[in-house]
mmCIF file of C-alpha atoms and ligand atoms in Angstrom:
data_model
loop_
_atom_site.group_PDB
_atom_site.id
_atom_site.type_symbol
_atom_site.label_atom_id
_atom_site.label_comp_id
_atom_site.label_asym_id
_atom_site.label_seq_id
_atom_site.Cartn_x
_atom_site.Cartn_y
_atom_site.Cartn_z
ATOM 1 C CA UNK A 1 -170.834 -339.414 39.118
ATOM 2 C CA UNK A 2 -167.955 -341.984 39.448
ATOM 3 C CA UNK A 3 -170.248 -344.877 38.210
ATOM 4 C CA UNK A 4 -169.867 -343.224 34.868
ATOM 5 C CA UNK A 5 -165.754 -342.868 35.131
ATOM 6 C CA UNK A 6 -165.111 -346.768 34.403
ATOM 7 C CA UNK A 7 -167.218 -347.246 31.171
ATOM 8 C CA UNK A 8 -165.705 -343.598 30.073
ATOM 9 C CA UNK A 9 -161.846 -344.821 30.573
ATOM 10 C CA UNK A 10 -162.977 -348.034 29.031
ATOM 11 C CA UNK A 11 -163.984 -346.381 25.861
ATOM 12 C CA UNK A 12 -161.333 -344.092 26.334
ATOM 13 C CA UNK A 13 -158.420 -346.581 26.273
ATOM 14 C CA UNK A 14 -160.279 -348.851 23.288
ATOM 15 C CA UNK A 15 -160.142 -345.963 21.248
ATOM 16 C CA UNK A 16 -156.772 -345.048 22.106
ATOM 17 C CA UNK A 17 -155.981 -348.871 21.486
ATOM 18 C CA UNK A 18 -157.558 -348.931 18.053
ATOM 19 C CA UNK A 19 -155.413 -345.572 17.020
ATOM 20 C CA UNK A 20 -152.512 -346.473 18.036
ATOM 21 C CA UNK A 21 -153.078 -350.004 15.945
ATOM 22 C CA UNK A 22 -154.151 -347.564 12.982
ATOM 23 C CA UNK A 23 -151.310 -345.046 13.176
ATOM 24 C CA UNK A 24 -148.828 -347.924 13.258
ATOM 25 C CA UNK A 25 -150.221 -349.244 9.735
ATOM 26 C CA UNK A 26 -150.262 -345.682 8.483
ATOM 27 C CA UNK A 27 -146.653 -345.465 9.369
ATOM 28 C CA UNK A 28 -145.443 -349.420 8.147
ATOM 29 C CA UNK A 29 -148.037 -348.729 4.956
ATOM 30 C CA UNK A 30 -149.614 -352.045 5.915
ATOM 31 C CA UNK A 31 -153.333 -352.376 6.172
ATOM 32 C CA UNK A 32 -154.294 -355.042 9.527
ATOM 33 C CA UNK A 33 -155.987 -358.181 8.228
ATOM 34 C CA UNK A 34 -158.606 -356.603 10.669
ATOM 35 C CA UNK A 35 -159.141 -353.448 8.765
ATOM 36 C CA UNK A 36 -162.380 -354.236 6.601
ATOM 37 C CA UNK A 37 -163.974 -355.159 10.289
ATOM 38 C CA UNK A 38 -164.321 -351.792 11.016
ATOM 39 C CA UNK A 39 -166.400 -350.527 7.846
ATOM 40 C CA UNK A 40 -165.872 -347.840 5.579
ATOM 41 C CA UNK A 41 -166.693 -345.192 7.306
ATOM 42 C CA UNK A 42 -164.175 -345.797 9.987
ATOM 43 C CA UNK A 43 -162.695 -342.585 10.181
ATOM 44 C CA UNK A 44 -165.537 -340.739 11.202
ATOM 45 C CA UNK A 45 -166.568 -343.404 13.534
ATOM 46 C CA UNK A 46 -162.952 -342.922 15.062
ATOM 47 C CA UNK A 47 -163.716 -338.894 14.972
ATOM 48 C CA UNK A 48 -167.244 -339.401 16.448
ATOM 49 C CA UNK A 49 -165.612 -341.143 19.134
ATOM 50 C CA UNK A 50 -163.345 -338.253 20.401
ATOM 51 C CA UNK A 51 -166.664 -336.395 20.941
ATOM 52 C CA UNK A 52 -168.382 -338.760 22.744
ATOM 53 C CA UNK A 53 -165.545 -339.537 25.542
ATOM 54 C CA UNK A 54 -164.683 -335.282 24.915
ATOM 55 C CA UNK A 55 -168.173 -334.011 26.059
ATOM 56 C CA UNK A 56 -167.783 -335.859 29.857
ATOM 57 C CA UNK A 57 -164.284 -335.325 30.013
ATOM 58 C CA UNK A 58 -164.107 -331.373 29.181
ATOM 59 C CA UNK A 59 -166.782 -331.315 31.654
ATOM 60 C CA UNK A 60 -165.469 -333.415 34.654
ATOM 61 C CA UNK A 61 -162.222 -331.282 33.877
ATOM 62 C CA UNK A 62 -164.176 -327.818 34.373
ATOM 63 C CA UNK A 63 -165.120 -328.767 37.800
ATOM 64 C CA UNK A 64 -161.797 -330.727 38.834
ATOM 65 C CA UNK A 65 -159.957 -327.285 38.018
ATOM 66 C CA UNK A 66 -162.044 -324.513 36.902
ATOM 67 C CA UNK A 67 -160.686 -321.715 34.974
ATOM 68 C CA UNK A 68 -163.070 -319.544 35.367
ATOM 69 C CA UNK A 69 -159.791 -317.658 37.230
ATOM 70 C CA UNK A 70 -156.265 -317.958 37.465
ATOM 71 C CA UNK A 71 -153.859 -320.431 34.990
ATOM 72 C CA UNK A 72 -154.848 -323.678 33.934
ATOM 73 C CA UNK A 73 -152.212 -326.295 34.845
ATOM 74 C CA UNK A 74 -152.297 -329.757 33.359
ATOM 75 C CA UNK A 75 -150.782 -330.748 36.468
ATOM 76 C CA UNK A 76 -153.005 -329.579 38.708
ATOM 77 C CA UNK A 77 -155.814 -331.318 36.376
ATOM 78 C CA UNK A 78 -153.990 -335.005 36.343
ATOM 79 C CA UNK A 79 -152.952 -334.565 39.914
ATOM 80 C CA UNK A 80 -154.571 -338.109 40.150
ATOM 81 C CA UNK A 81 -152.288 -339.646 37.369
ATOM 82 C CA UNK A 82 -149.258 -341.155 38.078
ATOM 83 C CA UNK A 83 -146.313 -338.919 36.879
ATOM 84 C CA UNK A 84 -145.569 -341.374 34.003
ATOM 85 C CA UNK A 85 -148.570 -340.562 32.883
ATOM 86 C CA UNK A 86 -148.846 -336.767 32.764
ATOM 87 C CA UNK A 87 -145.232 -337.046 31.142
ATOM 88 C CA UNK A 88 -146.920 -339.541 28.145
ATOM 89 C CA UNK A 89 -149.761 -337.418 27.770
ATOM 90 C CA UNK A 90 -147.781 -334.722 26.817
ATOM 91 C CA UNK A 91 -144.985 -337.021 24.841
ATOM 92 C CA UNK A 92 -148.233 -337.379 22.932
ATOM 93 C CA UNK A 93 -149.141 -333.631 22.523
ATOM 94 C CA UNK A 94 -145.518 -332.776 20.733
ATOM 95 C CA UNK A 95 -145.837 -336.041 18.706
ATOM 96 C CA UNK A 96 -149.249 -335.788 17.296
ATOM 97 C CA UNK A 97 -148.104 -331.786 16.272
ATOM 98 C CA UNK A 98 -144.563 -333.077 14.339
ATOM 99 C CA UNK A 99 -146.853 -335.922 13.362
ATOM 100 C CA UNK A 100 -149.453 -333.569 11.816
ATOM 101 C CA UNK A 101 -146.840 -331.462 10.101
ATOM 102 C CA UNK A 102 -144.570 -334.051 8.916
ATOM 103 C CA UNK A 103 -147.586 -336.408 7.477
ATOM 104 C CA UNK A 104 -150.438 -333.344 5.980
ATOM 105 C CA UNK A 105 -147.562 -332.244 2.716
ATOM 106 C CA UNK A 106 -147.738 -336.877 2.309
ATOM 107 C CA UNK A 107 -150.432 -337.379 -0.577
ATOM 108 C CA UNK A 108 -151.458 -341.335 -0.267
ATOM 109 C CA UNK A 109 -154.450 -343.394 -1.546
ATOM 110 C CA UNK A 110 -155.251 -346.357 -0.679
ATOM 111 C CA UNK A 111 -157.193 -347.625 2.398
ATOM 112 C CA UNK A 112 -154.864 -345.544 4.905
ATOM 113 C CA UNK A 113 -154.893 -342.820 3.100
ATOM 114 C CA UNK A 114 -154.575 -339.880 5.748
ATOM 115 C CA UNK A 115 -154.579 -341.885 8.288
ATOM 116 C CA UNK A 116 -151.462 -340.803 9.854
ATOM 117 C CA UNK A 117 -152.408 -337.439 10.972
ATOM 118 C CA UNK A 118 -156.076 -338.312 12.050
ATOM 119 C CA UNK A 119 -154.988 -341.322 14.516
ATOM 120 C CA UNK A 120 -151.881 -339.016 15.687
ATOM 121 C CA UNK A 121 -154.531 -336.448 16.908
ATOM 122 C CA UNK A 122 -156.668 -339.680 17.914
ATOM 123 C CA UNK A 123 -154.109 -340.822 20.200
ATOM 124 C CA UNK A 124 -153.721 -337.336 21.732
ATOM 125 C CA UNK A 125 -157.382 -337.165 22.460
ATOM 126 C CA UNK A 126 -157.656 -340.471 23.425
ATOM 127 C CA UNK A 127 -155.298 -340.301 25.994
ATOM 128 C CA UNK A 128 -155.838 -337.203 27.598
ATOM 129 C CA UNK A 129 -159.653 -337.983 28.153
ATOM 130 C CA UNK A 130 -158.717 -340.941 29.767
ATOM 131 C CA UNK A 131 -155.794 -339.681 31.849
ATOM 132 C CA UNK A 132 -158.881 -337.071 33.123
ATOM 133 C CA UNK A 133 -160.962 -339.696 33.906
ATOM 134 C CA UNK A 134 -158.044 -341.493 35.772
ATOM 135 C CA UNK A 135 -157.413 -338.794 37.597
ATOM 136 C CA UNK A 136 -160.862 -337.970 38.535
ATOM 137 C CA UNK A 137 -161.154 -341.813 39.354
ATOM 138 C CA UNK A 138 -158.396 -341.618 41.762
ATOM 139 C CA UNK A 139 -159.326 -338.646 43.507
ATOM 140 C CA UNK A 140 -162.928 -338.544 43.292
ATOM 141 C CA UNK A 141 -162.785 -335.298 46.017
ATOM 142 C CA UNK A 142 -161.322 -333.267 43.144
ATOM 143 C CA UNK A 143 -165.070 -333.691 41.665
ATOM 144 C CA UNK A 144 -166.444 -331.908 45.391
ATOM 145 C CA UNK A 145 -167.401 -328.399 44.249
ATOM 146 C CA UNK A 146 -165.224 -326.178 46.975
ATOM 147 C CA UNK A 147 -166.181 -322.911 48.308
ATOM 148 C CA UNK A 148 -165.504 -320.129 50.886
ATOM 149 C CA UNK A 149 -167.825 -319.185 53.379
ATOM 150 C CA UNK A 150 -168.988 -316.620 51.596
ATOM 151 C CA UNK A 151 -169.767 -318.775 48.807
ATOM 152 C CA UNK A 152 -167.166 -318.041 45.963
ATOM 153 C CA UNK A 153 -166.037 -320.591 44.004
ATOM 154 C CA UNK A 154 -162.487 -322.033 45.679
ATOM 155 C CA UNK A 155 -159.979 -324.581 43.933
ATOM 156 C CA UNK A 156 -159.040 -327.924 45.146
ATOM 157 C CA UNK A 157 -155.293 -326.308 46.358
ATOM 158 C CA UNK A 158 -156.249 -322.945 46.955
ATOM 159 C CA UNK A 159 -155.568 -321.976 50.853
ATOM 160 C CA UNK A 160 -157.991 -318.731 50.727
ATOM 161 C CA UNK A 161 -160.203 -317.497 48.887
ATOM 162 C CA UNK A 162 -158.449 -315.520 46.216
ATOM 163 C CA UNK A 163 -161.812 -313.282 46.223
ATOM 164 C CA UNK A 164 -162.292 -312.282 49.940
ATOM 165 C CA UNK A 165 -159.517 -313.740 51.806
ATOM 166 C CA UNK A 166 -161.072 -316.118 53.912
ATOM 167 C CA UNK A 167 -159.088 -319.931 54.210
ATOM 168 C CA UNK A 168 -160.348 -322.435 52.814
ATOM 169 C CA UNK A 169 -161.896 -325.306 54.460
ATOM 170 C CA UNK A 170 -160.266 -327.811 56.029
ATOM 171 C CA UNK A 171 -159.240 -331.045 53.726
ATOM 172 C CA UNK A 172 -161.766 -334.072 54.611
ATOM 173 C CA UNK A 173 -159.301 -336.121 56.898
ATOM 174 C CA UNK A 174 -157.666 -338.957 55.633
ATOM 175 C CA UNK A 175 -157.591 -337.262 52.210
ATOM 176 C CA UNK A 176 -155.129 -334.918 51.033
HETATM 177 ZN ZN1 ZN B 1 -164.588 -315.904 49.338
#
């Protein structure tokens, strides 16, 4: 399943790349030389995007961490990230939120025209996908479905089973 992680983060970081470039002409008002390049109909390709690197990574993020009990921690999720990371990704989730609000009352035309809150939210899910594929890509184990000996379903840090009590397998040595 990792052989799929490095094309993912590579899409992942162009089209966090190419919103960030957008988002900074929708804020200066100035349209790249390179703008034309990417067709009309680049909005929805940017949009279309999101899903494609969204499907794998909401997926790879059920079985790093499933919810199907107990809180869901970003945390626990990126525990593969570097902590400057987990702290941009959510510099980028309170940005692209004042972002939305501050830029959706804005009427502009022109060939940015609401660009500012689409490649705010593009940045956001942008980045998080690939922070989830980093992570995953650093600690492939947190892929490893876990389980008791009875069989229920255990997370990466659980100790014991939270249904029957009994501890958790041993980590694989020389992991953590
Ligand atoms: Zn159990």
């Amino acid at each position: 399943m990792t052989v799929f992680l490095l094309p993912m983060m590579a899409l992942a970081a162009c089209g966090f790349l190419l919103s960030a470039a957008l988002h900074w002409s929708a804020l200066t008002g100035l349209a790249p030389t390179w703008l034309p390049l990417l067709g009309e109909d680049f909005r929805s390709t940017l949009v279309m995007g999101i899903f494609v690197v969204w499907f794998p990574a909401a997926f790879l993020a059920q079985r790093m961490h499933p919810t199907g009990r107990g809180t869901f921690s970003w945390r626990a999720l990126l525990a593969g990230c570097p902590p400057w990371m987990r702290y941009a990704a959510g510099g980028l989730f309170v940005y692209a939120f004042v972002n939305f609000f501050l830029s959706v009352q804005r009427v502009d035309d022109g060939p940015l025209s609401g660009l500012r809150p689409i490649t705010g939210h593009a940045m956001l899910f942008y980045g998080v996908a690939f922070c989830i594929f980093y992570s995953a890509w650093q600690r492939p184990r947190m892929l490893e479905q876990l389980q008791c000996p009875q069989g229920h379903r255990l997370r990466h840090n659980d100790r014991f089973c939270p249904e029957c009590g009994a501890s958790a397998p041993p980590p694989t040595p020389g992991q953590e």
